[in-house]
Amino acid sequence: MRKDLALVTILLAVLTAGCRPGPVDYTTLPEEKVRRAADSLAQVFILTDGHVDLPYRLNVRHFRLEREFLGVPIQSNTGDFDYERARKGGLDAPFMSIYIPASYQQLPDHGKAYADSVISMVTGITDSLSDKFAFAGAPAEVEANTRAGKISLPMGMENGGPIGNDLKNLEHFYKRGIRYITLSHSKDNQICDSSGDTTHTWNGLSPFGRDVVKEMNRLGIMVDISHVDDSTFYQVLALTKVPCIASHSACRFFAPTVRRDMTDDMIGKMGEHGGVIHINFYNAFLDSAVVKRNQENREKLAALLEARNLKYTDSLAKPIIEQFRQDNPSLNTDVEMVANHIDHVVKLAGIDHVGLGSDFDGVDGDLPTGLEDVSKYPNLLYVLLKRGYSPEDIEKICSKNTFRVWNAALAAARP
């Protein structure tokens, strides 16, 4: 059960400094005491994550969800998320990503049936493991679930394609539990242009997309601008009546080759509009040097196999690939780089406009050292404490900023 901030301050002062309650300067404390404080904060504060791809992992790997199966989502030696590791890391409310690949946009129903099936997978978890997981459609429900000792599984839909051309589908997905929608994914769709496409179908929002944003405001669904083209972002901010989120984005300042990330101007505008940028943990989005080095390695390996007239899937290629990867390991970022992105958002937009959006289970383990799975959040909190962030700041990053926007979206909804 979470404690109020005043009690947390007293607890941490005694725990870390061994003295009378009062402000603690974590930047000067020994590592052991700061580690202990970070572990405590992760357990004491409600910790949300704007984007976890467990449903995609379950769908692709065809894991069973029966209680007796000691795999996902209770305990697993693979992937980035399970119940035991989430508990260790203090994670209380990971938004389950209802990811719709862009290819489904071409189907007659635009992927609606597929989206419903993935949503049902999540509700299957909360139904069959109701002693451990529960749905949450609002911050108050997250708080109630946390008091009951359960991990909340709110849902966001990654790619608005399944809305099709019918605004009524928005209400359908809201009733099924969707609380944010990422307007596009890797390709332009009927709503807007994507950062992953170069077609510029609409030069931002389509006429239908403008209606989608308005209807999302009316229903209380948060508008997520992760993955959208820059032009789409600015048009959304000019149109929406409530703050937006970026459920899993990072700063283009550190990765200038990544159009998927947000520019300094976008981050500033997001803050002015009251929104929250949830920092993505994916190596390639955090540092362009990582992107460049790993791309060079991929090209070298491809050339090596081509010279031997081999394909990646050939049995004779396997030992060559393994040896190449041993000799040329992928470049990783680390937890300090994630903290750099948080620092950058705070500098440009303020402490009220940053959160966490890991992309766990969505990037094939291509994650920073120190943030390899959901048990590792305390490592990030430790770095933030050492950089001078207060417990009040960290609570905002963990959940209060997200809850503020989520509550604002719900409050603005109209029957």
Short mmCIF file of N, CA, C and O in Angstrom, two decimals, residues 27-87:
data_model
loop_
_atom_site.label_atom_id
_atom_site.label_comp_id
_atom_site.label_asym_id
_atom_site.label_seq_id
_atom_site.Cartn_x
_atom_site.Cartn_y
_atom_site.Cartn_z
N THR A 27 22.66 13.46 -3.58
CA THR A 27 23.87 13.55 -4.41
C THR A 27 25.13 13.32 -3.60
O THR A 27 26.18 13.03 -4.18
N THR A 28 25.05 13.44 -2.28
CA THR A 28 26.25 13.30 -1.43
C THR A 28 26.26 12.01 -0.63
O THR A 28 27.24 11.72 0.05
N LEU A 29 25.19 11.23 -0.72
CA LEU A 29 25.11 10.01 0.08
C LEU A 29 25.87 8.87 -0.56
O LEU A 29 26.04 8.83 -1.78
N PRO A 30 26.31 7.90 0.23
CA PRO A 30 26.96 6.71 -0.32
C PRO A 30 26.00 5.94 -1.24
O PRO A 30 24.78 5.98 -1.06
N GLU A 31 26.58 5.22 -2.18
CA GLU A 31 25.78 4.51 -3.17
C GLU A 31 24.77 3.57 -2.51
O GLU A 31 23.61 3.50 -2.93
N GLU A 32 25.18 2.85 -1.48
CA GLU A 32 24.30 1.87 -0.85
C GLU A 32 23.02 2.52 -0.33
O GLU A 32 21.93 1.97 -0.48
N LYS A 33 23.15 3.69 0.29
CA LYS A 33 21.97 4.36 0.85
C LYS A 33 21.06 4.90 -0.26
O LYS A 33 19.84 4.86 -0.14
N VAL A 34 21.65 5.39 -1.35
CA VAL A 34 20.83 5.89 -2.44
C VAL A 34 20.13 4.72 -3.14
O VAL A 34 18.97 4.83 -3.54
N ARG A 35 20.82 3.60 -3.28
CA ARG A 35 20.19 2.41 -3.86
C ARG A 35 18.99 1.99 -3.02
O ARG A 35 17.93 1.65 -3.55
N ARG A 36 19.17 2.01 -1.71
CA ARG A 36 18.08 1.62 -0.82
C ARG A 36 16.90 2.58 -0.96
O ARG A 36 15.74 2.17 -0.99
N ALA A 37 17.21 3.86 -1.09
CA ALA A 37 16.15 4.86 -1.27
C ALA A 37 15.42 4.64 -2.60
O ALA A 37 14.18 4.73 -2.66
N ALA A 38 16.17 4.36 -3.67
CA ALA A 38 15.55 4.14 -4.98
C ALA A 38 14.65 2.92 -4.95
O ALA A 38 13.53 2.94 -5.49
N ASP A 39 15.10 1.84 -4.31
CA ASP A 39 14.27 0.64 -4.19
C ASP A 39 12.99 0.96 -3.43
O ASP A 39 11.90 0.49 -3.79
N SER A 40 13.11 1.76 -2.36
CA SER A 40 11.94 2.11 -1.56
C SER A 40 10.95 2.96 -2.35
O SER A 40 9.74 2.74 -2.29
N LEU A 41 11.47 3.93 -3.10
CA LEU A 41 10.58 4.79 -3.88
C LEU A 41 9.81 3.99 -4.92
O LEU A 41 8.62 4.24 -5.16
N ALA A 42 10.48 3.04 -5.55
CA ALA A 42 9.81 2.22 -6.56
C ALA A 42 8.66 1.44 -5.95
O ALA A 42 7.64 1.20 -6.61
N GLN A 43 8.79 1.04 -4.70
CA GLN A 43 7.74 0.29 -4.04
C GLN A 43 6.68 1.19 -3.41
O GLN A 43 5.51 0.80 -3.30
N VAL A 44 7.07 2.39 -3.01
CA VAL A 44 6.15 3.29 -2.31
C VAL A 44 5.27 4.08 -3.27
O VAL A 44 4.07 4.23 -3.06
N PHE A 45 5.86 4.60 -4.34
CA PHE A 45 5.10 5.38 -5.31
C PHE A 45 4.42 4.47 -6.32
O PHE A 45 4.96 3.43 -6.70
N ILE A 46 3.26 4.88 -6.80
CA ILE A 46 2.65 4.19 -7.93
C ILE A 46 3.52 4.45 -9.15
O ILE A 46 3.86 5.59 -9.46
N LEU A 47 3.88 3.37 -9.84
CA LEU A 47 4.77 3.48 -10.99
C LEU A 47 4.01 3.03 -12.24
O LEU A 47 3.53 1.90 -12.31
N THR A 48 3.87 3.94 -13.19
CA THR A 48 3.21 3.63 -14.45
C THR A 48 4.24 3.54 -15.57
O THR A 48 5.33 4.13 -15.48
N ASP A 49 3.90 2.83 -16.61
CA ASP A 49 4.72 2.77 -17.82
C ASP A 49 3.77 2.95 -18.99
O ASP A 49 2.80 2.20 -19.14
N GLY A 50 4.04 3.93 -19.84
CA GLY A 50 3.11 4.28 -20.90
C GLY A 50 3.00 3.29 -22.03
O GLY A 50 2.08 3.40 -22.85
N HIS A 51 3.90 2.29 -22.08
CA HIS A 51 3.86 1.41 -23.25
C HIS A 51 4.63 0.12 -22.99
O HIS A 51 5.87 0.11 -22.97
N VAL A 52 3.91 -0.98 -22.81
CA VAL A 52 4.51 -2.30 -22.66
C VAL A 52 3.85 -3.23 -23.67
O VAL A 52 2.62 -3.33 -23.72
N ASP A 53 4.65 -3.94 -24.46
CA ASP A 53 4.15 -4.75 -25.58
C ASP A 53 3.94 -6.20 -25.22
O ASP A 53 4.07 -7.08 -26.09
N LEU A 54 3.57 -6.49 -23.98
CA LEU A 54 3.30 -7.88 -23.60
C LEU A 54 2.27 -8.54 -24.51
O LEU A 54 2.47 -9.69 -24.91
N PRO A 55 1.16 -7.88 -24.87
CA PRO A 55 0.18 -8.56 -25.74
C PRO A 55 0.78 -9.02 -27.07
O PRO A 55 0.46 -10.11 -27.56
N TYR A 56 1.65 -8.20 -27.64
CA TYR A 56 2.30 -8.58 -28.89
C TYR A 56 3.17 -9.81 -28.68
O TYR A 56 3.15 -10.76 -29.47
N ARG A 57 3.92 -9.81 -27.60
CA ARG A 57 4.78 -10.95 -27.30
C ARG A 57 3.95 -12.21 -27.10
O ARG A 57 4.28 -13.30 -27.61
N LEU A 58 2.86 -12.10 -26.36
CA LEU A 58 1.99 -13.26 -26.15
C LEU A 58 1.40 -13.75 -27.46
O LEU A 58 1.31 -14.95 -27.72
N ASN A 59 0.99 -12.82 -28.29
CA ASN A 59 0.33 -13.16 -29.55
C ASN A 59 1.30 -13.84 -30.50
O ASN A 59 0.96 -14.82 -31.17
N VAL A 60 2.51 -13.32 -30.56
CA VAL A 60 3.51 -13.87 -31.48
C VAL A 60 4.01 -15.22 -31.01
O VAL A 60 4.19 -16.16 -31.78
N ARG A 61 4.23 -15.34 -29.70
CA ARG A 61 4.82 -16.57 -29.15
C ARG A 61 3.77 -17.63 -28.79
O ARG A 61 4.13 -18.75 -28.44
N HIS A 62 2.50 -17.22 -28.81
CA HIS A 62 1.42 -18.15 -28.51
C HIS A 62 1.54 -18.76 -27.10
O HIS A 62 1.31 -19.95 -26.90
N PHE A 63 1.92 -17.92 -26.14
CA PHE A 63 1.98 -18.40 -24.76
C PHE A 63 0.57 -18.70 -24.24
O PHE A 63 -0.39 -18.01 -24.58
N ARG A 64 0.47 -19.71 -23.41
CA ARG A 64 -0.80 -19.99 -22.74
C ARG A 64 -0.87 -19.17 -21.46
O ARG A 64 0.14 -18.80 -20.89
N LEU A 65 -2.08 -18.92 -21.00
CA LEU A 65 -2.27 -18.04 -19.84
C LEU A 65 -2.84 -18.77 -18.63
O LEU A 65 -3.24 -18.14 -17.67
N GLU A 66 -2.90 -20.10 -18.66
CA GLU A 66 -3.48 -20.81 -17.54
C GLU A 66 -2.66 -20.55 -16.28
O GLU A 66 -1.45 -20.37 -16.32
N ARG A 67 -3.35 -20.59 -15.16
CA ARG A 67 -2.71 -20.30 -13.88
C ARG A 67 -1.53 -21.22 -13.60
O ARG A 67 -0.52 -20.80 -13.05
N GLU A 68 -1.66 -22.49 -13.98
CA GLU A 68 -0.59 -23.42 -13.63
C GLU A 68 0.64 -23.28 -14.53
O GLU A 68 1.67 -23.87 -14.27
N PHE A 69 0.52 -22.51 -15.59
CA PHE A 69 1.65 -22.36 -16.51
C PHE A 69 2.63 -21.33 -15.95
O PHE A 69 2.31 -20.16 -15.84
N LEU A 70 3.79 -21.79 -15.54
CA LEU A 70 4.78 -20.88 -14.95
C LEU A 70 5.60 -20.22 -16.05
O LEU A 70 6.81 -20.40 -16.17
N GLY A 71 4.93 -19.49 -16.87
CA GLY A 71 5.59 -18.73 -17.93
C GLY A 71 5.10 -17.31 -17.86
O GLY A 71 5.08 -16.70 -16.82
N VAL A 72 4.66 -16.78 -18.95
CA VAL A 72 4.11 -15.44 -18.96
C VAL A 72 2.63 -15.55 -18.61
O VAL A 72 1.96 -16.45 -19.11
N PRO A 73 2.06 -14.62 -17.83
CA PRO A 73 2.73 -13.43 -17.31
C PRO A 73 3.15 -13.53 -15.85
O PRO A 73 3.35 -12.52 -15.20
N ILE A 74 3.25 -14.76 -15.26
CA ILE A 74 3.61 -14.88 -13.86
C ILE A 74 5.13 -14.85 -13.67
O ILE A 74 5.67 -14.01 -12.96
N GLN A 75 5.80 -15.75 -14.32
CA GLN A 75 7.25 -15.86 -14.17
C GLN A 75 7.83 -16.40 -15.46
O GLN A 75 7.30 -17.35 -16.04
N SER A 76 8.91 -15.80 -15.93
CA SER A 76 9.48 -16.21 -17.21
C SER A 76 10.96 -15.89 -17.25
O SER A 76 11.43 -14.94 -16.64
N ASN A 77 11.68 -16.71 -17.97
CA ASN A 77 13.10 -16.45 -18.20
C ASN A 77 13.33 -15.74 -19.53
O ASN A 77 14.47 -15.50 -19.92
N THR A 78 12.26 -15.43 -20.24
CA THR A 78 12.37 -14.75 -21.52
C THR A 78 11.54 -13.48 -21.48
O THR A 78 10.71 -13.27 -20.61
N GLY A 79 11.76 -12.62 -22.49
CA GLY A 79 10.99 -11.39 -22.57
C GLY A 79 11.36 -10.40 -21.49
O GLY A 79 12.29 -10.61 -20.70
N ASP A 80 10.61 -9.32 -21.43
CA ASP A 80 10.93 -8.21 -20.53
C ASP A 80 9.94 -8.04 -19.38
O ASP A 80 10.22 -7.31 -18.44
N PHE A 81 8.76 -8.69 -19.49
CA PHE A 81 7.71 -8.47 -18.50
C PHE A 81 7.15 -9.78 -17.97
O PHE A 81 6.88 -10.70 -18.73
N ASP A 82 7.00 -9.87 -16.68
CA ASP A 82 6.16 -10.86 -16.03
C ASP A 82 5.80 -10.34 -14.65
O ASP A 82 6.32 -9.30 -14.21
N TYR A 83 4.92 -11.03 -13.96
CA TYR A 83 4.40 -10.55 -12.68
C TYR A 83 5.51 -10.42 -11.64
O TYR A 83 5.61 -9.40 -10.94
N GLU A 84 6.34 -11.45 -11.51
CA GLU A 84 7.35 -11.44 -10.47
C GLU A 84 8.36 -10.31 -10.67
O GLU A 84 8.72 -9.60 -9.72
N ARG A 85 8.81 -10.12 -11.90
CA ARG A 85 9.78 -9.05 -12.15
C ARG A 85 9.13 -7.67 -12.01
O ARG A 85 9.77 -6.72 -11.55
N ALA A 86 7.86 -7.56 -12.40
CA ALA A 86 7.16 -6.29 -12.23
C ALA A 86 7.06 -5.93 -10.75
O ALA A 86 7.25 -4.77 -10.36
N ARG A 87 6.74 -6.90 -9.92
CA ARG A 87 6.67 -6.67 -8.48
C ARG A 87 8.04 -6.22 -7.94
O ARG A 87 8.13 -5.28 -7.14
#
